[in-house]
PDB file of N, CA and C in Angstrom:
ATOM      1  N   VAL H   1       0.166   3.983  10.611  1.00 89.00           N
ATOM      2  CA  VAL H   1       1.535   4.041   9.904  1.00 89.00           C
ATOM      3  C   VAL H   1       1.647   2.443   9.155  1.00 89.00           C
ATOM      4  N   VAL H   2       1.828   2.470   7.912  1.00 90.00           N
ATOM      5  CA  VAL H   2       1.748   1.535   7.289  1.00 90.00           C
ATOM      6  C   VAL H   2       3.079   1.563   6.140  1.00 90.00           C
ATOM      7  N   ARG H   3       4.397   0.735   6.531  1.00 92.00           N
ATOM      8  CA  ARG H   3       5.007   0.891   5.235  1.00 92.00           C
ATOM      9  C   ARG H   3       4.642  -0.262   4.452  1.00 92.00           C
ATOM     10  N   PHE H   4       4.857   0.519   3.125  1.00 91.00           N
ATOM     11  CA  PHE H   4       5.028  -0.734   1.938  1.00 91.00           C
ATOM     12  C   PHE H   4       6.470  -1.038   1.241  1.00 91.00           C
ATOM     13  N   ALA H   5       6.880  -2.266   1.484  1.00 94.00           N
ATOM     14  CA  ALA H   5       8.011  -2.374   0.560  1.00 94.00           C
ATOM     15  C   ALA H   5       7.472  -3.296  -0.858  1.00 94.00           C
ATOM     16  N   VAL H   6       7.871  -2.481  -1.904  1.00 93.00           N
ATOM     17  CA  VAL H   6       7.301  -3.335  -3.511  1.00 93.00           C
ATOM     18  C   VAL H   6       8.483  -3.658  -4.180  1.00 93.00           C
ATOM     19  N   SER H   7       8.823  -5.050  -4.422  1.00 94.00           N
ATOM     20  CA  SER H   7       9.696  -5.147  -4.984  1.00 94.00           C
ATOM     21  C   SER H   7       9.547  -5.571  -6.638  1.00 94.00           C
ATOM     22  N   LYS H   8      10.336  -5.256  -7.518  1.00 92.00           N
ATOM     23  CA  LYS H   8      10.159  -5.841  -8.698  1.00 92.00           C
ATOM     24  C   LYS H   8       9.244  -4.760  -9.775  1.00 92.00           C
ATOM     25  N   THR H   9       9.694  -3.389  -8.959  1.00 89.00           N
ATOM     26  CA  THR H   9       9.051  -2.407 -10.105  1.00 89.00           C
ATOM     27  C   THR H   9       9.885  -1.944 -11.264  1.00 89.00           C
ATOM     28  N   PRO H  10       9.612  -1.407 -11.875  1.00 87.00           N
ATOM     29  CA  PRO H  10      10.400  -0.555 -12.891  1.00 87.00           C
ATOM     30  C   PRO H  10      11.725  -0.169 -12.816  1.00 87.00           C
ATOM     31  N   HIS H  11      11.643   0.287 -11.112  1.00 85.00           N
ATOM     32  CA  HIS H  11      12.538   0.942 -10.373  1.00 85.00           C
ATOM     33  C   HIS H  11      12.999   0.490  -9.309  1.00 85.00           C
ATOM     34  N   GLY H  12      13.551  -0.651  -9.356  1.00 89.00           N
ATOM     35  CA  GLY H  12      14.009  -1.255  -8.625  1.00 89.00           C
ATOM     36  C   GLY H  12      12.627  -1.938  -6.790  1.00 89.00           C
ATOM     37  N   LYS H  13      13.450  -1.880  -5.748  1.00 92.00           N
ATOM     38  CA  LYS H  13      12.621  -1.671  -4.897  1.00 92.00           C
ATOM     39  C   LYS H  13      12.381  -0.494  -4.383  1.00 92.00           C
ATOM     40  N   VAL H  14      10.827  -0.380  -3.869  1.00 90.00           N
ATOM     41  CA  VAL H  14      10.313   0.881  -4.041  1.00 90.00           C
ATOM     42  C   VAL H  14       9.468   0.967  -2.120  1.00 90.00           C
ATOM     43  N   GLN H  15      10.278   1.744  -1.658  1.00 91.00           N
ATOM     44  CA  GLN H  15       9.558   1.759  -0.073  1.00 91.00           C
ATOM     45  C   GLN H  15       8.962   3.071   0.322  1.00 91.00           C
ATOM     46  N   PHE H  16       7.390   3.098   0.676  1.00 89.00           N
ATOM     47  CA  PHE H  16       7.283   4.741   1.404  1.00 89.00           C
ATOM     48  C   PHE H  16       6.142   4.063   2.582  1.00 89.00           C
ATOM     49  N   ARG H  17       5.554   5.387   3.309  1.00 91.00           N
ATOM     50  CA  ARG H  17       4.522   4.591   4.320  1.00 91.00           C
ATOM     51  C   ARG H  17       3.921   5.427   4.045  1.00 91.00           C
ATOM     52  N   LEU H  18       2.721   5.084   4.675  1.00 88.00           N
ATOM     53  CA  LEU H  18       1.269   5.072   4.255  1.00 88.00           C
ATOM     54  C   LEU H  18       0.849   5.998   5.775  1.00 88.00           C
ATOM     55  N   ILE H  19       0.262   7.547   6.098  1.00 89.00           N
ATOM     56  CA  ILE H  19      -0.164   7.713   7.425  1.00 89.00           C
ATOM     57  C   ILE H  19      -1.186   7.923   7.113  1.00 89.00           C
ATOM     58  N   VAL H  20      -2.158   6.927   7.958  1.00 86.00           N
ATOM     59  CA  VAL H  20      -3.648   7.208   7.815  1.00 86.00           C
ATOM     60  C   VAL H  20      -4.382   7.699   9.607  1.00 86.00           C
ATOM     61  N   ALA H  21      -4.680   8.764   9.499  1.00 85.00           N
ATOM     62  CA  ALA H  21      -5.659   9.120  10.412  1.00 85.00           C
ATOM     63  C   ALA H  21      -7.122   9.081  10.176  1.00 85.00           C
ATOM     64  N   ASP H  22      -7.964   8.962  11.118  1.00 83.00           N
ATOM     65  CA  ASP H  22      -9.381   8.914  11.011  1.00 83.00           C
ATOM     66  C   ASP H  22     -10.264   8.351   9.613  1.00 83.00           C
ATOM     67  N   GLY H  23      -9.233   7.518   9.370  1.00 79.00           N
ATOM     68  CA  GLY H  23      -9.971   6.219   7.997  1.00 79.00           C
ATOM     69  C   GLY H  23      -9.672   7.267   6.806  1.00 79.00           C
ATOM     70  N   ARG H  24      -8.680   8.205   6.940  1.00 82.00           N
ATOM     71  CA  ARG H  24      -8.111   8.896   5.584  1.00 82.00           C
ATOM     72  C   ARG H  24      -6.991   8.921   5.685  1.00 82.00           C
ATOM     73  N   VAL H  25      -5.976   9.167   4.429  1.00 85.00           N
ATOM     74  CA  VAL H  25      -4.910   9.206   4.052  1.00 85.00           C
ATOM     75  C   VAL H  25      -4.328  10.755   3.924  1.00 85.00           C
ATOM     76  N   VAL H  26      -3.188  10.703   5.251  1.00 86.00           N
ATOM     77  CA  VAL H  26      -3.168  12.029   6.028  1.00 86.00           C
ATOM     78  C   VAL H  26      -1.588  12.232   4.980  1.00 86.00           C
ATOM     79  N   ASP H  27      -0.816  11.781   4.639  1.00 86.00           N
ATOM     80  CA  ASP H  27       0.199  11.361   4.073  1.00 86.00           C
ATOM     81  C   ASP H  27       1.017  10.613   3.336  1.00 86.00           C
ATOM     82  N   VAL H  28       1.509  10.477   2.048  1.00 85.00           N
ATOM     83  CA  VAL H  28       2.619   9.317   1.668  1.00 85.00           C
ATOM     84  C   VAL H  28       4.071   9.943   2.046  1.00 85.00           C
ATOM     85  N   LEU H  29       4.881   9.640   2.562  1.00 87.00           N
ATOM     86  CA  LEU H  29       5.835   9.664   3.002  1.00 87.00           C
ATOM     87  C   LEU H  29       7.252   8.927   2.052  1.00 87.00           C
ATOM     88  N   PRO H  30       8.247   8.987   1.041  1.00 86.00           N
ATOM     89  CA  PRO H  30       9.162   7.959   0.298  1.00 86.00           C
ATOM     90  C   PRO H  30       9.921   7.780   1.395  1.00 86.00           C
ATOM     91  N   GLY H  31      10.490   6.408   1.254  1.00 86.00           N
ATOM     92  CA  GLY H  31      11.516   5.733   1.598  1.00 86.00           C
ATOM     93  C   GLY H  31      10.740   4.836   3.212  1.00 86.00           C
ATOM     94  N   ARG H  32      12.081   4.354   3.495  1.00 83.00           N
ATOM     95  CA  ARG H  32      11.964   3.398   4.804  1.00 83.00           C
ATOM     96  C   ARG H  32      11.972   3.970   5.926  1.00 83.00           C
ATOM     97  N   ASP H  33      12.612   5.345   6.309  1.00 85.00           N
ATOM     98  CA  ASP H  33      12.697   5.170   7.421  1.00 85.00           C
ATOM     99  C   ASP H  33      11.590   6.289   7.950  1.00 85.00           C
ATOM    100  N   GLY H  34      11.498   5.961   9.533  1.00 87.00           N
ATOM    101  CA  GLY H  34      10.237   6.679  10.313  1.00 87.00           C
ATOM    102  C   GLY H  34       9.649   5.334  11.112  1.00 87.00           C
ATOM    103  N   ASP H  35       9.332   5.523  12.239  1.00 89.00           N
ATOM    104  CA  ASP H  35       8.088   4.718  12.585  1.00 89.00           C
ATOM    105  C   ASP H  35       6.673   4.043  11.358  1.00 89.00           C
ATOM    106  N   GLN H  36       6.421   2.839  12.248  1.00 92.00           N
ATOM    107  CA  GLN H  36       5.288   2.370  11.872  1.00 92.00           C
ATOM    108  C   GLN H  36       4.774   1.092  12.456  1.00 92.00           C
ATOM    109  N   ASP H  37       3.285   0.858  12.479  1.00 92.00           N
ATOM    110  CA  ASP H  37       2.890  -0.337  12.950  1.00 92.00           C
ATOM    111  C   ASP H  37       3.526  -1.546  12.679  1.00 92.00           C
ATOM    112  N   ALA H  38       2.640  -1.399  10.776  1.00 93.00           N
ATOM    113  CA  ALA H  38       3.710  -2.852  10.513  1.00 93.00           C
ATOM    114  C   ALA H  38       4.381  -2.578   9.054  1.00 93.00           C
ATOM    115  N   THR H  39       4.982  -3.067   8.936  1.00 94.00           N
ATOM    116  CA  THR H  39       5.629  -3.343   7.259  1.00 94.00           C
ATOM    117  C   THR H  39       5.196  -4.491   6.332  1.00 94.00           C
ATOM    118  N   VAL H  40       4.649  -4.050   4.786  1.00 93.00           N
ATOM    119  CA  VAL H  40       3.954  -4.679   3.970  1.00 93.00           C
ATOM    120  C   VAL H  40       4.529  -5.099   3.149  1.00 93.00           C
ATOM    121  N   THR H  41       5.303  -6.482   2.408  1.00 95.00           N
ATOM    122  CA  THR H  41       6.271  -6.415   1.123  1.00 95.00           C
ATOM    123  C   THR H  41       5.252  -7.140   0.424  1.00 95.00           C
ATOM    124  N   TRP H  42       5.298  -6.588  -0.962  1.00 93.00           N
ATOM    125  CA  TRP H  42       4.861  -6.979  -1.656  1.00 93.00           C
ATOM    126  C   TRP H  42       5.197  -7.115  -3.151  1.00 93.00           C
ATOM    127  N   ALA H  43       5.260  -7.962  -4.342  1.00 94.00           N
ATOM    128  CA  ALA H  43       5.819  -7.951  -5.331  1.00 94.00           C
ATOM    129  C   ALA H  43       5.036  -6.977  -6.184  1.00 94.00           C
ATOM    130  N   TYR H  44       5.513  -6.122  -7.110  1.00 92.00           N
ATOM    131  CA  TYR H  44       5.034  -4.912  -7.828  1.00 92.00           C
ATOM    132  C   TYR H  44       3.861  -5.631  -8.365  1.00 92.00           C
ATOM    133  N   PRO H  45       3.279  -6.631  -9.264  1.00 92.00           N
ATOM    134  CA  PRO H  45       2.428  -6.733  -9.545  1.00 92.00           C
ATOM    135  C   PRO H  45       1.082  -6.914  -8.706  1.00 92.00           C
ATOM    136  N   ASP H  46       1.530  -7.339  -7.817  1.00 92.00           N
ATOM    137  CA  ASP H  46       0.309  -7.911  -6.783  1.00 92.00           C
ATOM    138  C   ASP H  46      -0.234  -6.565  -5.847  1.00 92.00           C
ATOM    139  N   ALA H  47       1.073  -5.914  -5.753  1.00 89.00           N
ATOM    140  CA  ALA H  47       0.961  -4.227  -5.198  1.00 89.00           C
ATOM    141  C   ALA H  47       0.268  -3.311  -5.812  1.00 89.00           C
ATOM    142  N   VAL H  48       0.001  -3.503  -6.936  1.00 86.00           N
ATOM    143  CA  VAL H  48      -0.971  -2.877  -8.254  1.00 86.00           C
ATOM    144  C   VAL H  48      -2.095  -3.315  -7.840  1.00 86.00           C
ATOM    145  N   ALA H  49      -2.294  -4.842  -7.926  1.00 87.00           N
ATOM    146  CA  ALA H  49      -3.613  -5.451  -8.082  1.00 87.00           C
ATOM    147  C   ALA H  49      -4.317  -5.171  -6.627  1.00 87.00           C
ATOM    148  N   GLN H  50      -3.381  -4.956  -5.588  1.00 84.00           N
ATOM    149  CA  GLN H  50      -4.099  -4.571  -4.562  1.00 84.00           C
ATOM    150  C   GLN H  50      -4.782  -3.215  -4.567  1.00 84.00           C
ATOM    151  N   PHE H  51      -3.971  -2.266  -4.260  1.00 79.00           N
ATOM    152  CA  PHE H  51      -4.276  -0.984  -4.034  1.00 79.00           C
ATOM    153  C   PHE H  51      -5.180  -0.600  -5.212  1.00 79.00           C
ATOM    154  N   ARG H  52      -5.478  -1.321  -6.518  1.00 79.00           N
ATOM    155  CA  ARG H  52      -6.634  -0.876  -7.553  1.00 79.00           C
ATOM    156  C   ARG H  52      -7.769  -1.959  -6.831  1.00 79.00           C
ATOM    157  N   GLY H  53      -7.893  -2.604  -5.673  1.00 77.00           N
ATOM    158  CA  GLY H  53      -8.777  -3.307  -5.247  1.00 77.00           C
ATOM    159  C   GLY H  53      -9.268  -4.491  -6.073  1.00 77.00           C
ATOM    160  N   GLU H  54      -8.340  -4.986  -6.821  1.00 86.00           N
ATOM    161  CA  GLU H  54      -8.566  -6.254  -7.369  1.00 86.00           C
ATOM    162  C   GLU H  54      -8.236  -7.162  -6.608  1.00 86.00           C
ATOM    163  N   LEU H  55      -7.454  -7.309  -5.714  1.00 86.00           N
ATOM    164  CA  LEU H  55      -6.429  -8.011  -4.990  1.00 86.00           C
ATOM    165  C   LEU H  55      -7.150  -7.973  -3.331  1.00 86.00           C
ATOM    166  N   ASP H  56      -7.905  -8.722  -2.859  1.00 84.00           N
ATOM    167  CA  ASP H  56      -8.442  -8.872  -1.347  1.00 84.00           C
ATOM    168  C   ASP H  56      -7.040  -9.096  -0.198  1.00 84.00           C
ATOM    169  N   PRO H  57      -6.635  -8.054   0.443  1.00 80.00           N
ATOM    170  CA  PRO H  57      -5.635  -8.060   1.238  1.00 80.00           C
ATOM    171  C   PRO H  57      -5.427  -9.317   2.458  1.00 80.00           C
ATOM    172  N   ASP H  58      -6.917  -9.904   2.766  1.00 82.00           N
ATOM    173  CA  ASP H  58      -6.785 -11.349   3.405  1.00 82.00           C
ATOM    174  C   ASP H  58      -6.679 -12.235   2.574  1.00 82.00           C
ATOM    175  N   GLU H  59      -6.906 -12.506   1.146  1.00 88.00           N
ATOM    176  CA  GLU H  59      -6.693 -13.592   0.379  1.00 88.00           C
ATOM    177  C   GLU H  59      -5.264 -13.308  -0.052  1.00 88.00           C
ATOM    178  N   ALA H  60      -4.438 -12.451   0.155  1.00 89.00           N
ATOM    179  CA  ALA H  60      -3.393 -12.288  -0.795  1.00 89.00           C
ATOM    180  C   ALA H  60      -2.364 -12.727   0.308  1.00 89.00           C
ATOM    181  N   PHE H  61      -3.052 -12.621   1.762  1.00 88.00           N
ATOM    182  CA  PHE H  61      -1.833 -12.966   2.698  1.00 88.00           C
ATOM    183  C   PHE H  61      -1.720 -14.048   2.912  1.00 88.00           C
ATOM    184  N   MET H  62      -3.166 -15.106   3.117  1.00 90.00           N
ATOM    185  CA  MET H  62      -3.436 -16.585   3.032  1.00 90.00           C
ATOM    186  C   MET H  62      -2.542 -17.015   1.495  1.00 90.00           C
ATOM    187  N   ALA H  63      -2.384 -16.653   0.596  1.00 95.00           N
ATOM    188  CA  ALA H  63      -1.621 -17.007  -0.145  1.00 95.00           C
ATOM    189  C   ALA H  63      -0.361 -16.706  -0.649  1.00 95.00           C
ATOM    190  N   GLY H  64      -0.056 -15.931   0.314  1.00 94.00           N
ATOM    191  CA  GLY H  64       1.696 -16.129   0.785  1.00 94.00           C
ATOM    192  C   GLY H  64       2.125 -14.492  -0.292  1.00 94.00           C
ATOM    193  N   ARG H  65       1.439 -13.961  -1.177  1.00 94.00           N
ATOM    194  CA  ARG H  65       1.638 -13.109  -1.966  1.00 94.00           C
ATOM    195  C   ARG H  65       1.714 -11.404  -1.481  1.00 94.00           C
ATOM    196  N   CYS H  66       1.911 -11.350   0.083  1.00 92.00           N
ATOM    197  CA  CYS H  66       2.342 -10.450   0.930  1.00 92.00           C
ATOM    198  C   CYS H  66       2.718 -10.926   1.785  1.00 92.00           C
ATOM    199  N   LYS H  67       3.751 -10.342   2.307  1.00 94.00           N
ATOM    200  CA  LYS H  67       4.297 -10.525   4.157  1.00 94.00           C
ATOM    201  C   LYS H  67       3.634  -9.405   5.114  1.00 94.00           C
ATOM    202  N   VAL H  68       3.352  -9.506   5.974  1.00 92.00           N
ATOM    203  CA  VAL H  68       3.007  -8.332   6.853  1.00 92.00           C
ATOM    204  C   VAL H  68       3.957  -8.518   8.667  1.00 92.00           C
ATOM    205  N   GLU H  69       4.738  -7.433   8.603  1.00 94.00           N
ATOM    206  CA  GLU H  69       5.453  -7.579   9.752  1.00 94.00           C
ATOM    207  C   GLU H  69       4.698  -6.411  10.859  1.00 94.00           C
ATOM    208  N   GLY H  70       4.734  -6.957  11.939  1.00 94.00           N
ATOM    209  CA  GLY H  70       3.951  -6.126  13.302  1.00 94.00           C
ATOM    210  C   GLY H  70       2.557  -6.265  13.278  1.00 94.00           C
ATOM    211  N   ASP H  71       2.055  -5.042  12.925  1.00 92.00           N
ATOM    212  CA  ASP H  71       0.698  -5.220  13.366  1.00 92.00           C
ATOM    213  C   ASP H  71      -0.482  -5.252  12.493  1.00 92.00           C
ATOM    214  N   TYR H  72      -0.453  -6.406  11.835  1.00 85.00           N
ATOM    215  CA  TYR H  72      -1.863  -6.958  11.101  1.00 85.00           C
ATOM    216  C   TYR H  72      -3.037  -6.815  10.711  1.00 85.00           C
ATOM    217  N   ALA H  73      -3.508  -6.573  12.013  1.00 85.00           N
ATOM    218  CA  ALA H  73      -4.778  -5.945  12.697  1.00 85.00           C
ATOM    219  C   ALA H  73      -5.221  -4.431  11.388  1.00 85.00           C
ATOM    220  N   ARG H  74      -4.361  -3.341  11.791  1.00 83.00           N
ATOM    221  CA  ARG H  74      -2.967  -2.162  11.439  1.00 83.00           C
ATOM    222  C   ARG H  74      -3.622  -2.262   9.829  1.00 83.00           C
ATOM    223  N   TYR H  75      -2.998  -3.232   9.606  1.00 81.00           N
ATOM    224  CA  TYR H  75      -2.748  -3.167   7.980  1.00 81.00           C
ATOM    225  C   TYR H  75      -4.006  -3.595   7.157  1.00 81.00           C
ATOM    226  N   VAL H  76      -4.635  -4.803   7.706  1.00 78.00           N
ATOM    227  CA  VAL H  76      -6.079  -5.039   7.171  1.00 78.00           C
ATOM    228  C   VAL H  76      -7.065  -4.378   7.391  1.00 78.00           C
ATOM    229  N   PHE H  77      -7.306  -4.023   8.893  1.00 80.00           N
ATOM    230  CA  PHE H  77      -8.599  -3.638   9.029  1.00 80.00           C
ATOM    231  C   PHE H  77      -8.786  -1.727   9.278  1.00 80.00           C
ATOM    232  N   GLY H  78      -7.218  -1.029   9.308  1.00 79.00           N
ATOM    233  CA  GLY H  78      -7.179  -0.044   9.459  1.00 79.00           C
ATOM    234  C   GLY H  78      -7.232   0.812   7.956  1.00 79.00           C
ATOM    235  N   LEU H  79      -7.010  -0.212   6.912  1.00 80.00           N
ATOM    236  CA  LEU H  79      -6.852   0.570   5.779  1.00 80.00           C
ATOM    237  C   LEU H  79      -7.994  -0.136   4.673  1.00 80.00           C
ATOM    238  N   ARG H  80      -8.748  -0.758   4.888  1.00 76.00           N
ATOM    239  CA  ARG H  80      -9.386  -1.358   4.767  1.00 76.00           C
ATOM    240  C   ARG H  80     -10.049  -0.006   3.808  1.00 76.00           C
ATOM    241  N   PRO H  81     -11.144   0.256   4.459  1.00 79.00           N
ATOM    242  CA  PRO H  81     -12.229   1.526   4.282  1.00 79.00           C
ATOM    243  C   PRO H  81     -11.257   2.434   3.442  1.00 79.00           C
ATOM    244  N   VAL H  82      -9.760   2.809   3.793  1.00 82.00           N
ATOM    245  CA  VAL H  82      -9.115   3.822   2.378  1.00 82.00           C
ATOM    246  C   VAL H  82      -9.066   3.502   1.096  1.00 82.00           C
ATOM    247  N   PHE H  83      -8.634   1.753   1.095  1.00 77.00           N
ATOM    248  CA  PHE H  83      -8.641   1.650  -0.372  1.00 77.00           C
ATOM    249  C   PHE H  83      -9.640   1.154  -1.130  1.00 77.00           C
ATOM    250  N   GLY H  84     -10.969   1.860  -0.232  1.00 74.00           N
ATOM    251  CA  GLY H  84     -12.155   1.944  -1.299  1.00 74.00           C
ATOM    252  C   GLY H  84     -13.142   3.103  -1.393  1.00 74.00           C
ATOM    253  N   SER H  85     -11.869   4.048  -0.774  1.00 80.00           N
ATOM    254  CA  SER H  85     -12.475   5.408  -0.746  1.00 80.00           C
ATOM    255  C   SER H  85     -12.080   6.351  -2.160  1.00 80.00           C
ATOM    256  N   PRO H  86     -12.600   7.715  -2.233  1.00 82.00           N
ATOM    257  CA  PRO H  86     -12.502   8.341  -3.696  1.00 82.00           C
ATOM    258  C   PRO H  86     -11.336   9.071  -3.284  1.00 82.00           C
ATOM    259  N   GLU H  87     -10.744   9.398  -2.052  1.00 81.00           N
ATOM    260  CA  GLU H  87      -9.427   9.989  -1.737  1.00 81.00           C
ATOM    261  C   GLU H  87      -8.065   8.967  -2.486  1.00 81.00           C
ATOM    262  N   TRP H  88      -8.455   7.849  -2.062  1.00 78.00           N
ATOM    263  CA  TRP H  88      -7.445   6.514  -2.459  1.00 78.00           C
ATOM    264  C   TRP H  88      -7.413   6.798  -4.178  1.00 78.00           C
ATOM    265  N   SER H  89      -8.676   6.583  -4.769  1.00 78.00           N
ATOM    266  CA  SER H  89      -8.751   6.780  -6.213  1.00 78.00           C
ATOM    267  C   SER H  89      -7.567   7.603  -6.450  1.00 78.00           C
ATOM    268  N   GLU H  90      -7.906   9.071  -6.303  1.00 81.00           N
ATOM    269  CA  GLU H  90      -7.452  10.548  -6.583  1.00 81.00           C
ATOM    270  C   GLU H  90      -5.730  10.491  -6.180  1.00 81.00           C
ATOM    271  N   LEU H  91      -6.166   9.745  -5.350  1.00 77.00           N
ATOM    272  CA  LEU H  91      -4.343   9.594  -4.679  1.00 77.00           C
ATOM    273  C   LEU H  91      -3.327   8.965  -5.838  1.00 77.00           C
ATOM    274  N   LEU H  92      -3.937   7.710  -5.876  1.00 74.00           N
ATOM    275  CA  LEU H  92      -3.442   6.632  -7.205  1.00 74.00           C
ATOM    276  C   LEU H  92      -3.354   7.486  -8.156  1.00 74.00           C
ATOM    277  N   ALA H  93      -4.491   7.631  -9.165  1.00 74.00           N
ATOM    278  CA  ALA H  93      -4.433   8.547 -10.157  1.00 74.00           C
ATOM    279  C   ALA H  93      -3.059   9.498 -10.253  1.00 74.00           C
ATOM    280  N   GLY H  94      -3.181  10.763  -9.354  1.00 73.00           N
ATOM    281  CA  GLY H  94      -1.913  11.401  -9.267  1.00 73.00           C
ATOM    282  C   GLY H  94      -0.430  10.761  -9.387  1.00 73.00           C
ATOM    283  N   LEU H  95      -0.427   9.866  -7.912  1.00 68.00           N
ATOM    284  CA  LEU H  95       0.754   8.558  -8.316  1.00 68.00           C
ATOM    285  C   LEU H  95       0.694   8.389  -9.774  1.00 68.00           C
ATOM    286  N   ALA H  96       0.388   7.962 -10.500  1.00 62.00           N
ATOM    287  CA  ALA H  96       0.139   7.559 -11.934  1.00 62.00           C
ATOM    288  C   ALA H  96       0.599   8.853 -13.265  1.00 62.00           C
ATOM    289  N   ASP H  97       0.457   9.909 -12.723  1.00 66.00           N
ATOM    290  CA  ASP H  97       0.340  11.314 -13.367  1.00 66.00           C
ATOM    291  C   ASP H  97       1.871  11.354 -13.027  1.00 66.00           C
ATOM    292  N   ARG H  98       2.872  11.133 -12.144  1.00 64.00           N
ATOM    293  CA  ARG H  98       3.917  11.613 -11.609  1.00 64.00           C
ATOM    294  C   ARG H  98       5.065  10.310 -12.017  1.00 64.00           C
ATOM    295  N   SER H  99       4.474   9.091 -12.206  1.00 60.00           N
ATOM    296  CA  SER H  99       5.201   8.066 -12.145  1.00 60.00           C
ATOM    297  C   SER H  99       5.070   7.083 -13.422  1.00 60.00           C
ATOM    298  N   THR H 100       5.766   5.388 -13.035  1.00 60.00           N
ATOM    299  CA  THR H 100       4.852   4.465 -13.563  1.00 60.00           C
ATOM    300  C   THR H 100       4.224   3.385 -13.464  1.00 60.00           C
ATOM    301  N   PHE H 101       3.567   3.875 -12.342  1.00 56.00           N
ATOM    302  CA  PHE H 101       1.946   3.372 -11.707  1.00 56.00           C
ATOM    303  C   PHE H 101       1.250   3.480 -12.147  1.00 56.00           C
ATOM    304  N   ASP H 102       0.378   2.401 -12.443  1.00 55.00           N
ATOM    305  CA  ASP H 102      -0.337   2.960 -13.733  1.00 55.00           C
ATOM    306  C   ASP H 102      -1.581   2.269 -12.302  1.00 55.00           C
ATOM    307  N   GLY H 103      -1.803   3.160 -11.331  1.00 53.00           N
ATOM    308  CA  GLY H 103      -3.040   2.540 -10.447  1.00 53.00           C
ATOM    309  C   GLY H 103      -4.555   3.404 -11.331  1.00 53.00           C
ATOM    310  N   ALA H 104      -4.792   3.517 -11.930  1.00 47.00           N
ATOM    311  CA  ALA H 104      -6.352   4.328 -12.665  1.00 47.00           C
ATOM    312  C   ALA H 104      -6.804   2.795 -13.051  1.00 47.00           C
TER     313      ALA H 104
END
């Protein structure tokens, strides 16, 4: 479970938890409450770029464009296959349909 905290969105600070099992997204839960292995903090433009696959998470971390608290390996290695999957693309497309996030 990785919690994302994204600042500077059109709606202010947005937080959600991404539940992953066996390399697949099982659920996305809004808000900050609940257990997590890691918390990743992004500014909105960098979060969008990373979710689209345009920004490497390792490079972003080393450049200070994101902050990771907790299990860094769980975030980087556990989610890497997820971000390149067709399921992830579908999830972003659905999010874009329901919000101001343009993940496509």
